[in-house]
Amino acid sequence: MTDTTDAPATDTLPTLKASISHVFLWLLGLVGLIAGIITTSSGGVLGPVLFGLGGLGVLLALAVQAVRFR
């Protein structure tokens, strides 16, 4: 039997919160991209703005993922 008295306590709540926010960031970016693609066909300024914001959201999610899983 192994002695676990000196084992560090693992707190999974911050990791869970970070995972939820990361997934939310991905979803927000993808929804922005899709909404930008759909509204670009109707003309106007809203489509490219949504597409750009969605792209930035996806890039931010990729950056967070790269830093976290380095």
mmCIF file with all atom_site columns, N, CA and C in Angstrom:
data_model
loop_
_atom_site.group_PDB
_atom_site.id
_atom_site.type_symbol
_atom_site.label_atom_id
_atom_site.label_alt_id
_atom_site.label_comp_id
_atom_site.label_asym_id
_atom_site.label_entity_id
_atom_site.label_seq_id
_atom_site.pdbx_PDB_ins_code
_atom_site.Cartn_x
_atom_site.Cartn_y
_atom_site.Cartn_z
_atom_site.occupancy
_atom_site.B_iso_or_equiv
_atom_site.pdbx_formal_charge
_atom_site.auth_seq_id
_atom_site.auth_comp_id
_atom_site.auth_asym_id
_atom_site.auth_atom_id
_atom_site.pdbx_PDB_model_num
ATOM 1   N N  . MET A 1 1  ? 0.833   -1.173 0.000   1.00 0.00 ? 1  MET A N  1
ATOM 2   C CA . MET A 1 1  ? 0.000   0.000  0.000   1.00 0.00 ? 1  MET A CA 1
ATOM 3   C C  . MET A 1 1  ? 0.886   1.247  0.000   1.00 0.00 ? 1  MET A C  1
ATOM 4   N N  . THR A 1 2  ? 0.506   2.248  -0.784  1.00 0.00 ? 2  THR A N  1
ATOM 5   C CA . THR A 1 2  ? 1.320   3.456  -0.887  1.00 0.00 ? 2  THR A CA 1
ATOM 6   C C  . THR A 1 2  ? 0.863   4.481  0.131   1.00 0.00 ? 2  THR A C  1
ATOM 7   N N  . ASP A 1 3  ? 1.786   5.293  0.562   1.00 0.00 ? 3  ASP A N  1
ATOM 8   C CA . ASP A 1 3  ? 1.496   6.343  1.530   1.00 0.00 ? 3  ASP A CA 1
ATOM 9   C C  . ASP A 1 3  ? 1.138   7.613  0.767   1.00 0.00 ? 3  ASP A C  1
ATOM 10  N N  . THR A 1 4  ? -0.046  8.121  1.010   1.00 0.00 ? 4  THR A N  1
ATOM 11  C CA . THR A 1 4  ? -0.504  9.313  0.292   1.00 0.00 ? 4  THR A CA 1
ATOM 12  C C  . THR A 1 4  ? -0.604  10.526 1.195   1.00 0.00 ? 4  THR A C  1
ATOM 13  N N  . THR A 1 5  ? 0.024   10.503 2.342   1.00 0.00 ? 5  THR A N  1
ATOM 14  C CA . THR A 1 5  ? -0.085  11.639 3.257   1.00 0.00 ? 5  THR A CA 1
ATOM 15  C C  . THR A 1 5  ? 0.615   12.875 2.727   1.00 0.00 ? 5  THR A C  1
ATOM 16  N N  . ASP A 1 6  ? 1.660   12.696 1.913   1.00 0.00 ? 6  ASP A N  1
ATOM 17  C CA . ASP A 1 6  ? 2.392   13.840 1.376   1.00 0.00 ? 6  ASP A CA 1
ATOM 18  C C  . ASP A 1 6  ? 1.931   14.231 -0.020  1.00 0.00 ? 6  ASP A C  1
ATOM 19  N N  . ALA A 1 7  ? 0.921   13.579 -0.522  1.00 0.00 ? 7  ALA A N  1
ATOM 20  C CA . ALA A 1 7  ? 0.438   13.879 -1.868  1.00 0.00 ? 7  ALA A CA 1
ATOM 21  C C  . ALA A 1 7  ? -0.277  15.227 -1.862  1.00 0.00 ? 7  ALA A C  1
ATOM 22  N N  . PRO A 1 8  ? -0.023  16.050 -2.859  1.00 0.00 ? 8  PRO A N  1
ATOM 23  C CA . PRO A 1 8  ? -0.705  17.348 -2.905  1.00 0.00 ? 8  PRO A CA 1
ATOM 24  C C  . PRO A 1 8  ? -2.198  17.173 -3.193  1.00 0.00 ? 8  PRO A C  1
ATOM 25  N N  . ALA A 1 9  ? -2.958  18.033 -2.588  1.00 0.00 ? 9  ALA A N  1
ATOM 26  C CA . ALA A 1 9  ? -4.403  18.000 -2.823  1.00 0.00 ? 9  ALA A CA 1
ATOM 27  C C  . ALA A 1 9  ? -4.688  18.542 -4.220  1.00 0.00 ? 9  ALA A C  1
ATOM 28  N N  . THR A 1 10 ? -5.549  17.887 -4.905  1.00 0.00 ? 10 THR A N  1
ATOM 29  C CA . THR A 1 10 ? -5.909  18.349 -6.250  1.00 0.00 ? 10 THR A CA 1
ATOM 30  C C  . THR A 1 10 ? -7.260  19.039 -6.178  1.00 0.00 ? 10 THR A C  1
ATOM 31  N N  . ASP A 1 11 ? -7.271  20.259 -6.666  1.00 0.00 ? 11 ASP A N  1
ATOM 32  C CA . ASP A 1 11 ? -8.505  21.035 -6.706  1.00 0.00 ? 11 ASP A CA 1
ATOM 33  C C  . ASP A 1 11 ? -8.941  21.118 -8.158  1.00 0.00 ? 11 ASP A C  1
ATOM 34  N N  . THR A 1 12 ? -10.020 20.459 -8.490  1.00 0.00 ? 12 THR A N  1
ATOM 35  C CA . THR A 1 12 ? -10.442 20.388 -9.895  1.00 0.00 ? 12 THR A CA 1
ATOM 36  C C  . THR A 1 12 ? -11.369 21.524 -10.288 1.00 0.00 ? 12 THR A C  1
ATOM 37  N N  . LEU A 1 13 ? -11.846 22.331 -9.333  1.00 0.00 ? 13 LEU A N  1
ATOM 38  C CA . LEU A 1 13 ? -12.792 23.393 -9.682  1.00 0.00 ? 13 LEU A CA 1
ATOM 39  C C  . LEU A 1 13 ? -12.185 24.455 -10.599 1.00 0.00 ? 13 LEU A C  1
ATOM 40  N N  . PRO A 1 14 ? -10.982 24.980 -10.337 1.00 0.00 ? 14 PRO A N  1
ATOM 41  C CA . PRO A 1 14 ? -10.423 25.951 -11.285 1.00 0.00 ? 14 PRO A CA 1
ATOM 42  C C  . PRO A 1 14 ? -10.209 25.364 -12.675 1.00 0.00 ? 14 PRO A C  1
ATOM 43  N N  . THR A 1 15 ? -9.807  24.102 -12.742 1.00 0.00 ? 15 THR A N  1
ATOM 44  C CA . THR A 1 15 ? -9.624  23.454 -14.041 1.00 0.00 ? 15 THR A CA 1
ATOM 45  C C  . THR A 1 15 ? -10.948 23.320 -14.766 1.00 0.00 ? 15 THR A C  1
ATOM 46  N N  . LEU A 1 16 ? -11.997 22.981 -14.030 1.00 0.00 ? 16 LEU A N  1
ATOM 47  C CA . LEU A 1 16 ? -13.320 22.848 -14.630 1.00 0.00 ? 16 LEU A CA 1
ATOM 48  C C  . LEU A 1 16 ? -13.826 24.194 -15.127 1.00 0.00 ? 16 LEU A C  1
ATOM 49  N N  . LYS A 1 17 ? -13.626 25.248 -14.342 1.00 0.00 ? 17 LYS A N  1
ATOM 50  C CA . LYS A 1 17 ? -14.050 26.582 -14.771 1.00 0.00 ? 17 LYS A CA 1
ATOM 51  C C  . LYS A 1 17 ? -13.291 27.026 -16.013 1.00 0.00 ? 17 LYS A C  1
ATOM 52  N N  . ALA A 1 18 ? -12.000 26.729 -16.060 1.00 0.00 ? 18 ALA A N  1
ATOM 53  C CA . ALA A 1 18 ? -11.199 27.091 -17.233 1.00 0.00 ? 18 ALA A CA 1
ATOM 54  C C  . ALA A 1 18 ? -11.661 26.315 -18.457 1.00 0.00 ? 18 ALA A C  1
ATOM 55  N N  . SER A 1 19 ? -12.008 25.051 -18.281 1.00 0.00 ? 19 SER A N  1
ATOM 56  C CA . SER A 1 19 ? -12.475 24.245 -19.405 1.00 0.00 ? 19 SER A CA 1
ATOM 57  C C  . SER A 1 19 ? -13.816 24.759 -19.931 1.00 0.00 ? 19 SER A C  1
ATOM 58  N N  . ILE A 1 20 ? -14.708 25.115 -19.017 1.00 0.00 ? 20 ILE A N  1
ATOM 59  C CA . ILE A 1 20 ? -16.014 25.628 -19.430 1.00 0.00 ? 20 ILE A CA 1
ATOM 60  C C  . ILE A 1 20 ? -15.845 26.947 -20.180 1.00 0.00 ? 20 ILE A C  1
ATOM 61  N N  . SER A 1 21 ? -14.995 27.832 -19.678 1.00 0.00 ? 21 SER A N  1
ATOM 62  C CA . SER A 1 21 ? -14.800 29.115 -20.359 1.00 0.00 ? 21 SER A CA 1
ATOM 63  C C  . SER A 1 21 ? -14.106 28.914 -21.705 1.00 0.00 ? 21 SER A C  1
ATOM 64  N N  . HIS A 1 22 ? -13.237 27.917 -21.804 1.00 0.00 ? 22 HIS A N  1
ATOM 65  C CA . HIS A 1 22 ? -12.559 27.650 -23.067 1.00 0.00 ? 22 HIS A CA 1
ATOM 66  C C  . HIS A 1 22 ? -13.541 27.129 -24.110 1.00 0.00 ? 22 HIS A C  1
ATOM 67  N N  . VAL A 1 23 ? -14.405 26.219 -23.700 1.00 0.00 ? 23 VAL A N  1
ATOM 68  C CA . VAL A 1 23 ? -15.426 25.690 -24.612 1.00 0.00 ? 23 VAL A CA 1
ATOM 69  C C  . VAL A 1 23 ? -16.376 26.812 -25.027 1.00 0.00 ? 23 VAL A C  1
ATOM 70  N N  . PHE A 1 24 ? -16.747 27.675 -24.080 1.00 0.00 ? 24 PHE A N  1
ATOM 71  C CA . PHE A 1 24 ? -17.624 28.804 -24.401 1.00 0.00 ? 24 PHE A CA 1
ATOM 72  C C  . PHE A 1 24 ? -16.954 29.739 -25.405 1.00 0.00 ? 24 PHE A C  1
ATOM 73  N N  . LEU A 1 25 ? -15.659 29.959 -25.246 1.00 0.00 ? 25 LEU A N  1
ATOM 74  C CA . LEU A 1 25 ? -14.931 30.817 -26.178 1.00 0.00 ? 25 LEU A CA 1
ATOM 75  C C  . LEU A 1 25 ? -14.915 30.216 -27.579 1.00 0.00 ? 25 LEU A C  1
ATOM 76  N N  . TRP A 1 26 ? -14.697 28.902 -27.677 1.00 0.00 ? 26 TRP A N  1
ATOM 77  C CA . TRP A 1 26 ? -14.754 28.222 -28.968 1.00 0.00 ? 26 TRP A CA 1
ATOM 78  C C  . TRP A 1 26 ? -16.132 28.362 -29.599 1.00 0.00 ? 26 TRP A C  1
ATOM 79  N N  . LEU A 1 27 ? -17.174 28.092 -28.807 1.00 0.00 ? 27 LEU A N  1
ATOM 80  C CA . LEU A 1 27 ? -18.531 28.162 -29.346 1.00 0.00 ? 27 LEU A CA 1
ATOM 81  C C  . LEU A 1 27 ? -18.883 29.568 -29.796 1.00 0.00 ? 27 LEU A C  1
ATOM 82  N N  . LEU A 1 28 ? -18.494 30.556 -29.001 1.00 0.00 ? 28 LEU A N  1
ATOM 83  C CA . LEU A 1 28 ? -18.773 31.947 -29.363 1.00 0.00 ? 28 LEU A CA 1
ATOM 84  C C  . LEU A 1 28 ? -18.072 32.322 -30.662 1.00 0.00 ? 28 LEU A C  1
ATOM 85  N N  . GLY A 1 29 ? -16.827 31.889 -30.810 1.00 0.00 ? 29 GLY A N  1
ATOM 86  C CA . GLY A 1 29 ? -16.104 32.174 -32.045 1.00 0.00 ? 29 GLY A CA 1
ATOM 87  C C  . GLY A 1 29 ? -16.723 31.496 -33.253 1.00 0.00 ? 29 GLY A C  1
ATOM 88  N N  . LEU A 1 30 ? -17.108 30.231 -33.095 1.00 0.00 ? 30 LEU A N  1
ATOM 89  C CA . LEU A 1 30 ? -17.718 29.509 -34.224 1.00 0.00 ? 30 LEU A CA 1
ATOM 90  C C  . LEU A 1 30 ? -19.077 30.076 -34.588 1.00 0.00 ? 30 LEU A C  1
ATOM 91  N N  . VAL A 1 31 ? -19.866 30.456 -33.588 1.00 0.00 ? 31 VAL A N  1
ATOM 92  C CA . VAL A 1 31 ? -21.170 31.072 -33.868 1.00 0.00 ? 31 VAL A CA 1
ATOM 93  C C  . VAL A 1 31 ? -20.966 32.402 -34.590 1.00 0.00 ? 31 VAL A C  1
ATOM 94  N N  . GLY A 1 32 ? -19.963 33.172 -34.184 1.00 0.00 ? 32 GLY A N  1
ATOM 95  C CA . GLY A 1 32 ? -19.660 34.425 -34.874 1.00 0.00 ? 32 GLY A CA 1
ATOM 96  C C  . GLY A 1 32 ? -19.265 34.204 -36.316 1.00 0.00 ? 32 GLY A C  1
ATOM 97  N N  . LEU A 1 33 ? -18.453 33.175 -36.549 1.00 0.00 ? 33 LEU A N  1
ATOM 98  C CA . LEU A 1 33 ? -18.066 32.871 -37.929 1.00 0.00 ? 33 LEU A CA 1
ATOM 99  C C  . LEU A 1 33 ? -19.266 32.471 -38.783 1.00 0.00 ? 33 LEU A C  1
ATOM 100 N N  . ILE A 1 34 ? -20.098 31.602 -38.235 1.00 0.00 ? 34 ILE A N  1
ATOM 101 C CA . ILE A 1 34 ? -21.271 31.139 -38.985 1.00 0.00 ? 34 ILE A CA 1
ATOM 102 C C  . ILE A 1 34 ? -22.247 32.283 -39.225 1.00 0.00 ? 34 ILE A C  1
ATOM 103 N N  . ALA A 1 35 ? -22.488 33.092 -38.187 1.00 0.00 ? 35 ALA A N  1
ATOM 104 C CA . ALA A 1 35 ? -23.392 34.237 -38.357 1.00 0.00 ? 35 ALA A CA 1
ATOM 105 C C  . ALA A 1 35 ? -22.826 35.229 -39.360 1.00 0.00 ? 35 ALA A C  1
ATOM 106 N N  . GLY A 1 36 ? -21.520 35.413 -39.351 1.00 0.00 ? 36 GLY A N  1
ATOM 107 C CA . GLY A 1 36 ? -20.902 36.310 -40.331 1.00 0.00 ? 36 GLY A CA 1
ATOM 108 C C  . GLY A 1 36 ? -21.043 35.805 -41.745 1.00 0.00 ? 36 GLY A C  1
ATOM 109 N N  . ILE A 1 37 ? -20.891 34.500 -41.939 1.00 0.00 ? 37 ILE A N  1
ATOM 110 C CA . ILE A 1 37 ? -21.051 33.921 -43.274 1.00 0.00 ? 37 ILE A CA 1
ATOM 111 C C  . ILE A 1 37 ? -22.489 34.076 -43.755 1.00 0.00 ? 37 ILE A C  1
ATOM 112 N N  . ILE A 1 38 ? -23.440 33.824 -42.871 1.00 0.00 ? 38 ILE A N  1
ATOM 113 C CA . ILE A 1 38 ? -24.850 33.907 -43.260 1.00 0.00 ? 38 ILE A CA 1
ATOM 114 C C  . ILE A 1 38 ? -25.248 35.347 -43.576 1.00 0.00 ? 38 ILE A C  1
ATOM 115 N N  . THR A 1 39 ? -24.849 36.291 -42.729 1.00 0.00 ? 39 THR A N  1
ATOM 116 C CA . THR A 1 39 ? -25.302 37.672 -42.933 1.00 0.00 ? 39 THR A CA 1
ATOM 117 C C  . THR A 1 39 ? -24.486 38.416 -43.981 1.00 0.00 ? 39 THR A C  1
ATOM 118 N N  . THR A 1 40 ? -23.332 37.900 -44.376 1.00 0.00 ? 40 THR A N  1
ATOM 119 C CA . THR A 1 40 ? -22.554 38.568 -45.421 1.00 0.00 ? 40 THR A CA 1
ATOM 120 C C  . THR A 1 40 ? -23.271 38.507 -46.763 1.00 0.00 ? 40 THR A C  1
ATOM 121 N N  . SER A 1 41 ? -23.988 37.429 -46.989 1.00 0.00 ? 41 SER A N  1
ATOM 122 C CA . SER A 1 41 ? -24.674 37.283 -48.275 1.00 0.00 ? 41 SER A CA 1
ATOM 123 C C  . SER A 1 41 ? -25.793 38.303 -48.449 1.00 0.00 ? 41 SER A C  1
ATOM 124 N N  . SER A 1 42 ? -26.317 38.840 -47.351 1.00 0.00 ? 42 SER A N  1
ATOM 125 C CA . SER A 1 42 ? -27.391 39.822 -47.464 1.00 0.00 ? 42 SER A CA 1
ATOM 126 C C  . SER A 1 42 ? -26.863 41.240 -47.645 1.00 0.00 ? 42 SER A C  1
ATOM 127 N N  . GLY A 1 43 ? -25.569 41.417 -47.591 1.00 0.00 ? 43 GLY A N  1
ATOM 128 C CA . GLY A 1 43 ? -24.973 42.739 -47.763 1.00 0.00 ? 43 GLY A CA 1
ATOM 129 C C  . GLY A 1 43 ? -24.949 43.504 -46.451 1.00 0.00 ? 43 GLY A C  1
ATOM 130 N N  . GLY A 1 44 ? -24.323 44.644 -46.483 1.00 0.00 ? 44 GLY A N  1
ATOM 131 C CA . GLY A 1 44 ? -24.234 45.457 -45.286 1.00 0.00 ? 44 GLY A CA 1
ATOM 132 C C  . GLY A 1 44 ? -22.916 45.253 -44.554 1.00 0.00 ? 44 GLY A C  1
ATOM 133 N N  . VAL A 1 45 ? -22.845 45.864 -43.383 1.00 0.00 ? 45 VAL A N  1
ATOM 134 C CA . VAL A 1 45 ? -21.612 45.869 -42.612 1.00 0.00 ? 45 VAL A CA 1
ATOM 135 C C  . VAL A 1 45 ? -21.613 44.799 -41.530 1.00 0.00 ? 45 VAL A C  1
ATOM 136 N N  . LEU A 1 46 ? -22.785 44.372 -41.094 1.00 0.00 ? 46 LEU A N  1
ATOM 137 C CA . LEU A 1 46 ? -22.885 43.466 -39.960 1.00 0.00 ? 46 LEU A CA 1
ATOM 138 C C  . LEU A 1 46 ? -22.203 42.115 -40.227 1.00 0.00 ? 46 LEU A C  1
ATOM 139 N N  . GLY A 1 47 ? -22.348 41.583 -41.405 1.00 0.00 ? 47 GLY A N  1
ATOM 140 C CA . GLY A 1 47 ? -21.774 40.286 -41.730 1.00 0.00 ? 47 GLY A CA 1
ATOM 141 C C  . GLY A 1 47 ? -20.264 40.229 -41.581 1.00 0.00 ? 47 GLY A C  1
ATOM 142 N N  . PRO A 1 48 ? -19.544 41.136 -42.238 1.00 0.00 ? 48 PRO A N  1
ATOM 143 C CA . PRO A 1 48 ? -18.082 41.115 -42.077 1.00 0.00 ? 48 PRO A CA 1
ATOM 144 C C  . PRO A 1 48 ? -17.619 41.395 -40.644 1.00 0.00 ? 48 PRO A C  1
ATOM 145 N N  . VAL A 1 49 ? -18.356 42.225 -39.924 1.00 0.00 ? 49 VAL A N  1
ATOM 146 C CA . VAL A 1 49 ? -18.000 42.506 -38.527 1.00 0.00 ? 49 VAL A CA 1
ATOM 147 C C  . VAL A 1 49 ? -18.164 41.241 -37.684 1.00 0.00 ? 49 VAL A C  1
ATOM 148 N N  . LEU A 1 50 ? -19.285 40.548 -37.840 1.00 0.00 ? 50 LEU A N  1
ATOM 149 C CA . LEU A 1 50 ? -19.492 39.303 -37.099 1.00 0.00 ? 50 LEU A CA 1
ATOM 150 C C  . LEU A 1 50 ? -18.460 38.252 -37.490 1.00 0.00 ? 50 LEU A C  1
ATOM 151 N N  . PHE A 1 51 ? -18.159 38.187 -38.770 1.00 0.00 ? 51 PHE A N  1
ATOM 152 C CA . PHE A 1 51 ? -17.165 37.224 -39.239 1.00 0.00 ? 51 PHE A CA 1
ATOM 153 C C  . PHE A 1 51 ? -15.788 37.521 -38.632 1.00 0.00 ? 51 PHE A C  1
ATOM 154 N N  . GLY A 1 52 ? -15.429 38.791 -38.596 1.00 0.00 ? 52 GLY A N  1
ATOM 155 C CA . GLY A 1 52 ? -14.149 39.179 -38.012 1.00 0.00 ? 52 GLY A CA 1
ATOM 156 C C  . GLY A 1 52 ? -14.087 38.901 -36.521 1.00 0.00 ? 52 GLY A C  1
ATOM 157 N N  . LEU A 1 53 ? -15.167 39.221 -35.806 1.00 0.00 ? 53 LEU A N  1
ATOM 158 C CA . LEU A 1 53 ? -15.197 38.947 -34.369 1.00 0.00 ? 53 LEU A CA 1
ATOM 159 C C  . LEU A 1 53 ? -15.169 37.449 -34.090 1.00 0.00 ? 53 LEU A C  1
ATOM 160 N N  . GLY A 1 54 ? -15.876 36.688 -34.905 1.00 0.00 ? 54 GLY A N  1
ATOM 161 C CA . GLY A 1 54 ? -15.845 35.234 -34.741 1.00 0.00 ? 54 GLY A CA 1
ATOM 162 C C  . GLY A 1 54 ? -14.457 34.675 -35.000 1.00 0.00 ? 54 GLY A C  1
ATOM 163 N N  . GLY A 1 55 ? -13.805 35.200 -36.018 1.00 0.00 ? 55 GLY A N  1
ATOM 164 C CA . GLY A 1 55 ? -12.436 34.766 -36.306 1.00 0.00 ? 55 GLY A CA 1
ATOM 165 C C  . GLY A 1 55 ? -11.481 35.109 -35.171 1.00 0.00 ? 55 GLY A C  1
ATOM 166 N N  . LEU A 1 56 ? -11.646 36.293 -34.596 1.00 0.00 ? 56 LEU A N  1
ATOM 167 C CA . LEU A 1 56 ? -10.815 36.664 -33.454 1.00 0.00 ? 56 LEU A CA 1
ATOM 168 C C  . LEU A 1 56 ? -11.088 35.765 -32.257 1.00 0.00 ? 56 LEU A C  1
ATOM 169 N N  . GLY A 1 57 ? -12.356 35.397 -32.063 1.00 0.00 ? 57 GLY A N  1
ATOM 170 C CA . GLY A 1 57 ? -12.697 34.490 -30.971 1.00 0.00 ? 57 GLY A CA 1
ATOM 171 C C  . GLY A 1 57 ? -12.052 33.123 -31.146 1.00 0.00 ? 57 GLY A C  1
ATOM 172 N N  . VAL A 1 58 ? -12.066 32.629 -32.367 1.00 0.00 ? 58 VAL A N  1
ATOM 173 C CA . VAL A 1 58 ? -11.439 31.328 -32.632 1.00 0.00 ? 58 VAL A CA 1
ATOM 174 C C  . VAL A 1 58 ? -9.923  31.424 -32.450 1.00 0.00 ? 58 VAL A C  1
ATOM 175 N N  . LEU A 1 59 ? -9.318  32.502 -32.909 1.00 0.00 ? 59 LEU A N  1
ATOM 176 C CA . LEU A 1 59 ? -7.876  32.668 -32.722 1.00 0.00 ? 59 LEU A CA 1
ATOM 177 C C  . LEU A 1 59 ? -7.510  32.789 -31.249 1.00 0.00 ? 59 LEU A C  1
ATOM 178 N N  . LEU A 1 60 ? -8.347  33.488 -30.477 1.00 0.00 ? 60 LEU A N  1
ATOM 179 C CA . LEU A 1 60 ? -8.104  33.604 -29.043 1.00 0.00 ? 60 LEU A CA 1
ATOM 180 C C  . LEU A 1 60 ? -8.230  32.246 -28.357 1.00 0.00 ? 60 LEU A C  1
ATOM 181 N N  . ALA A 1 61 ? -9.218  31.461 -28.766 1.00 0.00 ? 61 ALA A N  1
ATOM 182 C CA . ALA A 1 61 ? -9.375  30.119 -28.204 1.00 0.00 ? 61 ALA A CA 1
ATOM 183 C C  . ALA A 1 61 ? -8.167  29.248 -28.547 1.00 0.00 ? 61 ALA A C  1
ATOM 184 N N  . LEU A 1 62 ? -7.652  29.370 -29.760 1.00 0.00 ? 62 LEU A N  1
ATOM 185 C CA . LEU A 1 62 ? -6.450  28.621 -30.140 1.00 0.00 ? 62 LEU A CA 1
ATOM 186 C C  . LEU A 1 62 ? -5.236  29.054 -29.323 1.00 0.00 ? 62 LEU A C  1
ATOM 187 N N  . ALA A 1 63 ? -5.118  30.362 -29.068 1.00 0.00 ? 63 ALA A N  1
ATOM 188 C CA . ALA A 1 63 ? -3.993  30.857 -28.277 1.00 0.00 ? 63 ALA A CA 1
ATOM 189 C C  . ALA A 1 63 ? -4.075  30.354 -26.841 1.00 0.00 ? 63 ALA A C  1
ATOM 190 N N  . VAL A 1 64 ? -5.273  30.381 -26.269 1.00 0.00 ? 64 VAL A N  1
ATOM 191 C CA . VAL A 1 64 ? -5.454  29.876 -24.908 1.00 0.00 ? 64 VAL A CA 1
ATOM 192 C C  . VAL A 1 64 ? -5.123  28.389 -24.851 1.00 0.00 ? 64 VAL A C  1
ATOM 193 N N  . GLN A 1 65 ? -5.559  27.655 -25.847 1.00 0.00 ? 65 GLN A N  1
ATOM 194 C CA . GLN A 1 65 ? -5.295  26.221 -25.891 1.00 0.00 ? 65 GLN A CA 1
ATOM 195 C C  . GLN A 1 65 ? -3.796  25.945 -26.037 1.00 0.00 ? 65 GLN A C  1
ATOM 196 N N  . ALA A 1 66 ? -3.113  26.731 -26.844 1.00 0.00 ? 66 ALA A N  1
ATOM 197 C CA . ALA A 1 66 ? -1.681  26.534 -27.038 1.00 0.00 ? 66 ALA A CA 1
ATOM 198 C C  . ALA A 1 66 ? -0.906  26.821 -25.754 1.00 0.00 ? 66 ALA A C  1
ATOM 199 N N  . VAL A 1 67 ? -1.311  27.845 -25.022 1.00 0.00 ? 67 VAL A N  1
ATOM 200 C CA . VAL A 1 67 ? -0.623  28.184 -23.779 1.00 0.00 ? 67 VAL A CA 1
ATOM 201 C C  . VAL A 1 67 ? -0.940  27.159 -22.698 1.00 0.00 ? 67 VAL A C  1
ATOM 202 N N  . ARG A 1 68 ? -2.173  26.723 -22.638 1.00 0.00 ? 68 ARG A N  1
ATOM 203 C CA . ARG A 1 68 ? -2.591  25.813 -21.575 1.00 0.00 ? 68 ARG A CA 1
ATOM 204 C C  . ARG A 1 68 ? -1.980  24.430 -21.744 1.00 0.00 ? 68 ARG A C  1
ATOM 205 N N  . PHE A 1 69 ? -1.910  23.914 -22.960 1.00 0.00 ? 69 PHE A N  1
ATOM 206 C CA . PHE A 1 69 ? -1.448  22.554 -23.189 1.00 0.00 ? 69 PHE A CA 1
ATOM 207 C C  . PHE A 1 69 ? -0.010  22.503 -23.680 1.00 0.00 ? 69 PHE A C  1
ATOM 208 N N  . ARG A 1 70 ? 0.763   23.501 -23.350 1.00 0.00 ? 70 ARG A N  1
ATOM 209 C CA . ARG A 1 70 ? 2.159   23.565 -23.765 1.00 0.00 ? 70 ARG A CA 1
ATOM 210 C C  . ARG A 1 70 ? 2.996   22.609 -22.975 1.00 0.00 ? 70 ARG A C  1
#
